[in-house]
């Protein structure tokens, strides 16, 4: 069997394409709130400008993938950012279309990216944060083995209330103990 790093049992992570605009348009307000905030509406032209800039303006090891099922359906996106090679740390964000949530896709996307950053790029630690209203993401990160390392109170305002920002961490060694290396 051929080895494909970006393909797993359920999906493939691939680079962003211009045709992915429909995926981003289909993401709901829950995704926007989980990322940072609900933004003003944008025209399709403005959305395409954002997508083109996202493809073009890669900084260091920051990258955005689109998750695609074996049937070729784009179901979500995962991106890395705040990649600090000197310290060996990075963050990531994850978004899934509503009908694909709670089916294991998010965990698979995260494990694939972590494996690459830890085993190929030699990063030491992933440091994502989650907002306290996002119970599904809290459960996901704790199920994956992330350690809650801190909580910043009242850091985001949405839906008329302030919420905490919960910081998680996982080192390359912890990942290796939980998930091992990819079989080649």
PDB file of N, CA and C in Angstrom, residues 1 15 17 21 29 36 97 108 118 127 136 138 170 178 180:
ATOM      1  N   UNK A   1       0.831  -1.181   0.000  1.00  0.00           N
ATOM      2  CA  UNK A   1       0.000   0.000   0.000  1.00  0.00           C
ATOM      3  C   UNK A   1       0.876   1.244   0.000  1.00  0.00           C
ATOM      4  N   UNK A  15      -4.378  21.435   0.123  1.00  0.00           N
ATOM      5  CA  UNK A  15      -4.200  22.881   0.095  1.00  0.00           C
ATOM      6  C   UNK A  15      -5.498  23.571  -0.307  1.00  0.00           C
ATOM      7  N   UNK A  17      -8.018  25.895  -2.296  1.00  0.00           N
ATOM      8  CA  UNK A  17      -8.238  26.163  -3.717  1.00  0.00           C
ATOM      9  C   UNK A  17      -9.299  27.261  -3.860  1.00  0.00           C
ATOM     10  N   UNK A  21     -14.320  28.600  -1.865  1.00  0.00           N
ATOM     11  CA  UNK A  21     -15.112  29.722  -1.365  1.00  0.00           C
ATOM     12  C   UNK A  21     -16.472  29.240  -0.873  1.00  0.00           C
ATOM     13  N   UNK A  29     -22.678  30.781  11.755  1.00  0.00           N
ATOM     14  CA  UNK A  29     -22.266  31.789  12.727  1.00  0.00           C
ATOM     15  C   UNK A  29     -21.583  31.176  13.943  1.00  0.00           C
ATOM     16  N   UNK A  36     -13.480  33.977  16.373  1.00  0.00           N
ATOM     17  CA  UNK A  36     -13.226  35.227  17.077  1.00  0.00           C
ATOM     18  C   UNK A  36     -14.497  36.037  17.297  1.00  0.00           C
ATOM     19  N   UNK A  97     -18.217  21.991   8.862  1.00  0.00           N
ATOM     20  CA  UNK A  97     -19.616  22.226   8.537  1.00  0.00           C
ATOM     21  C   UNK A  97     -20.482  21.528   9.582  1.00  0.00           C
ATOM     22  N   UNK A 108      -9.410  13.702  13.814  1.00  0.00           N
ATOM     23  CA  UNK A 108      -8.514  13.198  12.775  1.00  0.00           C
ATOM     24  C   UNK A 108      -7.721  14.331  12.125  1.00  0.00           C
ATOM     25  N   UNK A 118       4.983  17.918  14.723  1.00  0.00           N
ATOM     26  CA  UNK A 118       5.885  17.306  15.690  1.00  0.00           C
ATOM     27  C   UNK A 118       6.935  16.413  15.030  1.00  0.00           C
ATOM     28  N   UNK A 127      -0.357  24.748  21.180  1.00  0.00           N
ATOM     29  CA  UNK A 127      -0.960  25.540  22.255  1.00  0.00           C
ATOM     30  C   UNK A 127      -2.288  26.176  21.828  1.00  0.00           C
ATOM     31  N   UNK A 136     -18.167  21.577  22.935  1.00  0.00           N
ATOM     32  CA  UNK A 136     -17.749  20.493  22.034  1.00  0.00           C
ATOM     33  C   UNK A 136     -16.235  20.522  21.830  1.00  0.00           C
ATOM     34  N   UNK A 138     -13.989  21.858  23.890  1.00  0.00           N
ATOM     35  CA  UNK A 138     -13.374  21.510  25.173  1.00  0.00           C
ATOM     36  C   UNK A 138     -13.319  19.989  25.305  1.00  0.00           C
ATOM     37  N   UNK A 170      -0.115  20.508  24.365  1.00  0.00           N
ATOM     38  CA  UNK A 170       0.336  19.136  24.191  1.00  0.00           C
ATOM     39  C   UNK A 170       1.736  19.194  23.600  1.00  0.00           C
ATOM     40  N   UNK A 178       0.845   9.077  23.247  1.00  0.00           N
ATOM     41  CA  UNK A 178      -0.562   8.784  22.976  1.00  0.00           C
ATOM     42  C   UNK A 178      -0.795   8.151  21.615  1.00  0.00           C
ATOM     43  N   UNK A 180       1.933   7.596  18.954  1.00  0.00           N
ATOM     44  CA  UNK A 180       3.057   6.974  18.259  1.00  0.00           C
ATOM     45  C   UNK A 180       3.398   7.669  16.964  1.00  0.00           C
TER      46      UNK A 180
END
